[in-house]
PDB file of C-alpha atoms in Angstrom:
ATOM      1  CA  LEU A 143      21.935  36.662   5.662  1.00 60.00           C
ATOM      2  CA  VAL A 144      18.613  34.807   5.310  1.00 64.00           C
ATOM      3  CA  GLN A 145      20.182  32.172   3.036  1.00 71.00           C
ATOM      4  CA  ARG A 146      22.915  31.514   5.608  1.00 68.00           C
ATOM      5  CA  ALA A 147      20.249  31.030   8.274  1.00 62.00           C
ATOM      6  CA  VAL A 148      18.256  28.644   6.045  1.00 65.00           C
ATOM      7  CA  ASP A 149      21.431  26.659   5.318  1.00 72.00           C
ATOM      8  CA  ALA A 150      22.086  26.474   9.101  1.00 69.00           C
ATOM      9  CA  HIS A 151      25.455  28.239   8.918  1.00 71.00           C
ATOM     10  CA  PRO A 152      26.491  29.774  12.229  1.00 74.00           C
ATOM     11  CA  GLY A 153      26.381  33.541  12.247  1.00 70.00           C
ATOM     12  CA  ILE A 154      24.226  36.414  13.408  1.00 73.00           C
ATOM     13  CA  ALA A 155      20.887  35.035  12.167  1.00 70.00           C
ATOM     14  CA  ARG A 156      19.067  31.839  13.043  1.00 68.00           C
ATOM     15  CA  LEU A 157      15.930  30.394  11.466  1.00 68.00           C
ATOM     16  CA  SER A 158      13.489  28.178  13.332  1.00 71.00           C
ATOM     17  CA  VAL A 159      10.189  26.551  12.491  1.00 71.00           C
ATOM     18  CA  ALA A 160       7.556  25.726  15.106  1.00 75.00           C
ATOM     19  CA  LEU A 161       4.170  24.053  15.144  1.00 78.00           C
ATOM     20  CA  ASP A 162       1.236  26.405  15.576  1.00 81.00           C
ATOM     21  CA  ARG A 163      -0.936  23.829  17.345  1.00 86.00           C
ATOM     22  CA  PRO A 164      -0.407  21.185  20.007  1.00 85.00           C
ATOM     23  CA  VAL A 165       0.798  17.658  19.267  1.00 85.00           C
ATOM     24  CA  ILE A 166      -1.680  14.944  20.270  1.00 85.00           C
ATOM     25  CA  GLY A 167      -0.191  11.653  21.418  1.00 82.00           C
ATOM     26  CA  LEU A 168      -2.173   8.442  20.890  1.00 80.00           C
ATOM     27  CA  GLY A 169      -1.593   4.826  21.810  1.00 79.00           C
ATOM     28  CA  ALA A 170      -0.841   2.956  25.002  1.00 79.00           C
ATOM     29  CA  SER A 171       2.785   4.148  25.049  1.00 82.00           C
ATOM     30  CA  ALA A 172       1.967   7.824  24.365  1.00 82.00           C
ATOM     31  CA  PRO A 173       2.416   8.981  27.991  1.00 84.00           C
ATOM     32  CA  LEU A 174       5.951   7.580  27.924  1.00 84.00           C
ATOM     33  CA  HIS A 175       6.998   8.729  24.445  1.00 81.00           C
ATOM     34  CA  TYR A 176       5.469  12.196  24.575  1.00 81.00           C
ATOM     35  CA  ALA A 177       6.507  13.041  28.159  1.00 83.00           C
ATOM     36  CA  GLY A 178       9.394  15.371  27.233  1.00 83.00           C
ATOM     37  CA  LEU A 179       8.289  16.370  23.750  1.00 82.00           C
ATOM     38  CA  ALA A 180       6.623  19.675  24.678  1.00 83.00           C
ATOM     39  CA  GLU A 181       9.923  21.041  25.957  1.00 81.00           C
ATOM     40  CA  LEU A 182      11.777  19.947  22.816  1.00 80.00           C
ATOM     41  CA  ILE A 183       9.320  21.447  20.328  1.00 79.00           C
ATOM     42  CA  GLY A 184       8.346  24.495  22.349  1.00 80.00           C
ATOM     43  CA  ASN A 185       4.651  23.742  22.163  1.00 84.00           C
ATOM     44  CA  ASP A 186       1.970  21.871  24.075  1.00 87.00           C
ATOM     45  CA  CYS A 187       1.717  18.117  23.894  1.00 86.00           C
ATOM     46  CA  VAL A 188      -1.678  16.616  24.747  1.00 88.00           C
ATOM     47  CA  VAL A 189      -2.120  12.970  25.739  1.00 86.00           C
ATOM     48  CA  PRO A 190      -5.854  12.196  26.091  1.00 84.00           C
ATOM     49  CA  ARG A 191      -7.059  10.274  29.144  1.00 82.00           C
ATOM     50  CA  ASP A 192      -8.202   7.217  27.117  1.00 79.00           C
ATOM     51  CA  THR A 193      -5.236   7.214  24.749  1.00 76.00           C
ATOM     52  CA  ASP A 194      -4.536   3.538  25.439  1.00 72.00           C
ATOM     53  CA  VAL A 195      -7.605   2.486  23.419  1.00 72.00           C
ATOM     54  CA  ALA A 196      -6.884   4.738  20.418  1.00 66.00           C
ATOM     55  CA  ASN A 197      -5.017   2.027  18.507  1.00 65.00           C
ATOM     56  CA  ALA A 198      -7.811  -0.473  19.133  1.00 64.00           C
ATOM     57  CA  LEU A 199     -10.340   2.043  17.853  1.00 59.00           C
ATOM     58  CA  GLY A 200      -8.201   2.642  14.754  1.00 62.00           C
ATOM     59  CA  ALA A 201      -8.081  -1.081  14.079  1.00 59.00           C
ATOM     60  CA  VAL A 202     -11.864  -1.331  14.265  1.00 60.00           C
ATOM     61  CA  VAL A 203     -12.605   1.610  11.975  1.00 65.00           C
ATOM     62  CA  GLY A 204      -9.694   0.921   9.632  1.00 73.00           C
ATOM     63  CA  GLN A 205      -9.511  -0.920   6.332  1.00 84.00           C
ATOM     64  CA  VAL A 206      -7.539  -3.951   5.251  1.00 86.00           C
ATOM     65  CA  ARG A 207      -6.025  -3.458   1.786  1.00 92.00           C
ATOM     66  CA  VAL A 208      -3.754  -5.949   0.018  1.00 95.00           C
ATOM     67  CA  SER A 209      -2.667  -6.447  -3.577  1.00 96.00           C
ATOM     68  CA  ALA A 210      -1.084  -9.021  -5.870  1.00 97.00           C
ATOM     69  CA  GLU A 211       0.106  -8.919  -9.442  1.00 98.00           C
ATOM     70  CA  ALA A 212       0.850 -11.279 -12.297  1.00 98.00           C
ATOM     71  CA  ARG A 213       2.428 -10.866 -15.714  1.00 98.00           C
ATOM     72  CA  VAL A 214       1.663 -12.644 -18.941  1.00 98.00           C
ATOM     73  CA  SER A 215       4.357 -12.409 -21.608  1.00 98.00           C
ATOM     74  CA  GLN A 216       4.910 -13.965 -25.019  1.00 97.00           C
ATOM     75  CA  PRO A 217       8.529 -15.175 -25.110  1.00 96.00           C
ATOM     76  CA  ILE A 218       7.949 -16.754 -28.526  1.00 95.00           C
ATOM     77  CA  GLU A 219       5.021 -16.346 -30.868  1.00 93.00           C
ATOM     78  CA  GLY A 220       2.076 -18.482 -29.783  1.00 95.00           C
ATOM     79  CA  LEU A 221       3.395 -19.207 -26.260  1.00 98.00           C
ATOM     80  CA  PHE A 222       1.935 -17.176 -23.385  1.00 98.00           C
ATOM     81  CA  ARG A 223       3.876 -17.365 -20.122  1.00 98.00           C
ATOM     82  CA  LEU A 224       2.120 -16.536 -16.861  1.00 98.00           C
ATOM     83  CA  ALA A 225       4.244 -15.511 -13.875  1.00 98.00           C
ATOM     84  CA  SER A 226       2.056 -15.322 -10.792  1.00 94.00           C
ATOM     85  CA  GLY A 227       3.186 -15.537  -7.193  1.00 85.00           C
ATOM     86  CA  GLU A 228       5.945 -18.121  -7.199  1.00 89.00           C
ATOM     87  CA  THR A 229       4.632 -20.070 -10.187  1.00 93.00           C
ATOM     88  CA  VAL A 230       5.307 -19.888 -13.902  1.00 97.00           C
ATOM     89  CA  ARG A 231       2.959 -21.613 -16.356  1.00 98.00           C
ATOM     90  CA  ASP A 232       2.754 -21.712 -20.134  1.00 98.00           C
ATOM     91  CA  PHE A 233      -0.408 -21.472 -22.252  1.00 98.00           C
ATOM     92  CA  LEU A 234      -1.036 -21.776 -25.964  1.00 98.00           C
ATOM     93  CA  ASP A 235      -3.906 -19.278 -25.853  1.00 97.00           C
ATOM     94  CA  GLU A 236      -3.736 -15.607 -24.787  1.00 97.00           C
ATOM     95  CA  ALA A 237      -7.269 -15.539 -23.362  1.00 98.00           C
ATOM     96  CA  ALA A 238      -6.622 -18.659 -21.271  1.00 98.00           C
ATOM     97  CA  ALA A 239      -3.398 -17.173 -19.882  1.00 98.00           C
ATOM     98  CA  ILE A 240      -5.147 -13.893 -18.988  1.00 98.00           C
ATOM     99  CA  ALA A 241      -8.066 -15.733 -17.352  1.00 98.00           C
ATOM    100  CA  ALA A 242      -5.621 -17.843 -15.315  1.00 98.00           C
ATOM    101  CA  ALA A 243      -3.684 -14.713 -14.278  1.00 98.00           C
ATOM    102  CA  GLU A 244      -6.883 -13.015 -13.106  1.00 98.00           C
ATOM    103  CA  ALA A 245      -7.963 -16.134 -11.189  1.00 97.00           C
ATOM    104  CA  ASP A 246      -4.514 -16.458  -9.583  1.00 97.00           C
ATOM    105  CA  VAL A 247      -4.279 -12.857  -8.355  1.00 97.00           C
ATOM    106  CA  ARG A 248      -7.883 -12.986  -7.150  1.00 97.00           C
ATOM    107  CA  ALA A 249      -7.109 -16.106  -5.062  1.00 96.00           C
ATOM    108  CA  ILE A 250      -3.844 -14.634  -3.750  1.00 96.00           C
ATOM    109  CA  VAL A 251      -5.446 -11.391  -2.518  1.00 96.00           C
ATOM    110  CA  ALA A 252      -8.412 -13.247  -1.016  1.00 95.00           C
ATOM    111  CA  GLU A 253      -5.992 -15.315   1.085  1.00 95.00           C
ATOM    112  CA  ARG A 254      -3.858 -12.285   1.983  1.00 94.00           C
ATOM    113  CA  ALA A 255      -6.962 -10.330   3.006  1.00 94.00           C
ATOM    114  CA  ARG A 256      -8.093 -13.171   5.288  1.00 92.00           C
ATOM    115  CA  ASP A 257      -4.584 -13.369   6.770  1.00 92.00           C
ATOM    116  CA  ALA A 258      -4.617  -9.584   7.291  1.00 88.00           C
ATOM    117  CA  GLY A 259      -7.857  -9.775   9.249  1.00 86.00           C
ATOM    118  CA  THR A 260     -10.925  -9.435   7.042  1.00 88.00           C
ATOM    119  CA  ASP A 261     -13.551 -12.040   6.295  1.00 84.00           C
ATOM    120  CA  SER A 262     -15.334 -10.105   3.557  1.00 86.00           C
ATOM    121  CA  ALA A 263     -13.057  -8.308   1.134  1.00 92.00           C
ATOM    122  CA  GLU A 264     -14.127  -6.636  -2.078  1.00 95.00           C
ATOM    123  CA  ILE A 265     -11.744  -7.634  -4.874  1.00 97.00           C
ATOM    124  CA  ASP A 266     -11.051  -5.489  -7.931  1.00 97.00           C
ATOM    125  CA  VAL A 267      -8.956  -6.824 -10.818  1.00 98.00           C
ATOM    126  CA  ALA A 268      -7.425  -4.607 -13.500  1.00 98.00           C
ATOM    127  CA  THR A 269      -5.564  -5.791 -16.575  1.00 98.00           C
ATOM    128  CA  GLU A 270      -3.261  -3.557 -18.601  1.00 98.00           C
ATOM    129  CA  PHE A 271      -2.273  -4.826 -22.034  1.00 98.00           C
ATOM    130  CA  ARG A 272       0.834  -3.878 -23.982  1.00 97.00           C
ATOM    131  CA  VAL A 273       0.256  -4.640 -27.620  1.00 95.00           C
ATOM    132  CA  SER A 274       1.568  -3.408 -30.909  1.00 94.00           C
ATOM    133  CA  THR A 275       0.418  -3.524 -34.486  1.00 93.00           C
ATOM    134  CA  VAL A 276       2.752  -5.089 -37.033  1.00 90.00           C
ATOM    135  CA  GLU A 277       1.641  -5.231 -40.662  1.00 92.00           C
ATOM    136  CA  ALA A 278      -1.972  -4.569 -39.606  1.00 92.00           C
ATOM    137  CA  GLN A 279      -1.838  -7.486 -37.135  1.00 92.00           C
ATOM    138  CA  ARG A 280      -2.255  -7.151 -33.359  1.00 94.00           C
ATOM    139  CA  MET A 281       0.895  -8.383 -31.612  1.00 94.00           C
ATOM    140  CA  PHE A 282       0.608  -9.233 -27.904  1.00 96.00           C
ATOM    141  CA  ILE A 283       3.647  -8.113 -25.926  1.00 96.00           C
ATOM    142  CA  GLU A 284       2.661  -8.323 -22.270  1.00 98.00           C
ATOM    143  CA  ALA A 285      -0.228  -8.039 -19.841  1.00 98.00           C
ATOM    144  CA  HIS A 286       0.040  -6.820 -16.265  1.00 98.00           C
ATOM    145  CA  VAL A 287      -2.773  -8.048 -14.010  1.00 98.00           C
ATOM    146  CA  VAL A 288      -3.304  -6.471 -10.581  1.00 98.00           C
ATOM    147  CA  ALA A 289      -5.860  -7.458  -7.957  1.00 98.00           C
ATOM    148  CA  VAL A 290      -6.648  -5.324  -4.917  1.00 97.00           C
ATOM    149  CA  ALA A 291      -8.718  -6.621  -2.017  1.00 96.00           C
ATOM    150  CA  SER A 292     -10.090  -4.270   0.613  1.00 94.00           C
ATOM    151  CA  GLY A 293     -12.459  -4.758   3.489  1.00 91.00           C
ATOM    152  CA  ARG A 294     -13.201  -4.047   7.103  1.00 86.00           C
ATOM    153  CA  PRO A 295     -11.248  -5.986   9.712  1.00 82.00           C
ATOM    154  CA  ARG A 296     -13.127  -8.675  11.573  1.00 76.00           C
ATOM    155  CA  ILE A 297     -13.919  -7.899  15.180  1.00 70.00           C
ATOM    156  CA  ALA A 298     -12.886 -10.518  17.707  1.00 56.00           C
ATOM    157  CA  VAL A 299     -15.479 -11.300  20.354  1.00 51.00           C
TER     158      VAL A 299
END
């Protein structure tokens, strides 16, 4: 009987779930969108008096967070191929390819962070290497480089 109710089969039992606290509507359009909600959910719906500034407050106290990634591969021994953004470049040295990948993703996230609304983003770069050992020699397979920029949004005056 309970399983039939959970599966929503018609019969003599019905299962319902309800919220045990009121829903709070925020944002300039909250009075419109939440007007009939209380009746639908069978619970109170509260729209604060200054709800129209809630989104602006969230933007001010929020965080901007953007990321970018690059990959360095070795299609043939001694050639290190960097794929970053929309560019592909070849290097003859692993360290140079990794350094270029880190510089590329750092520049990409700095620009994305500015475009997303922050003037001062903290940038973290992480590099994950996939290597193997063949006949006691380190063999580079691939490196995945990820940069994450985060910061507070600028406040327009």
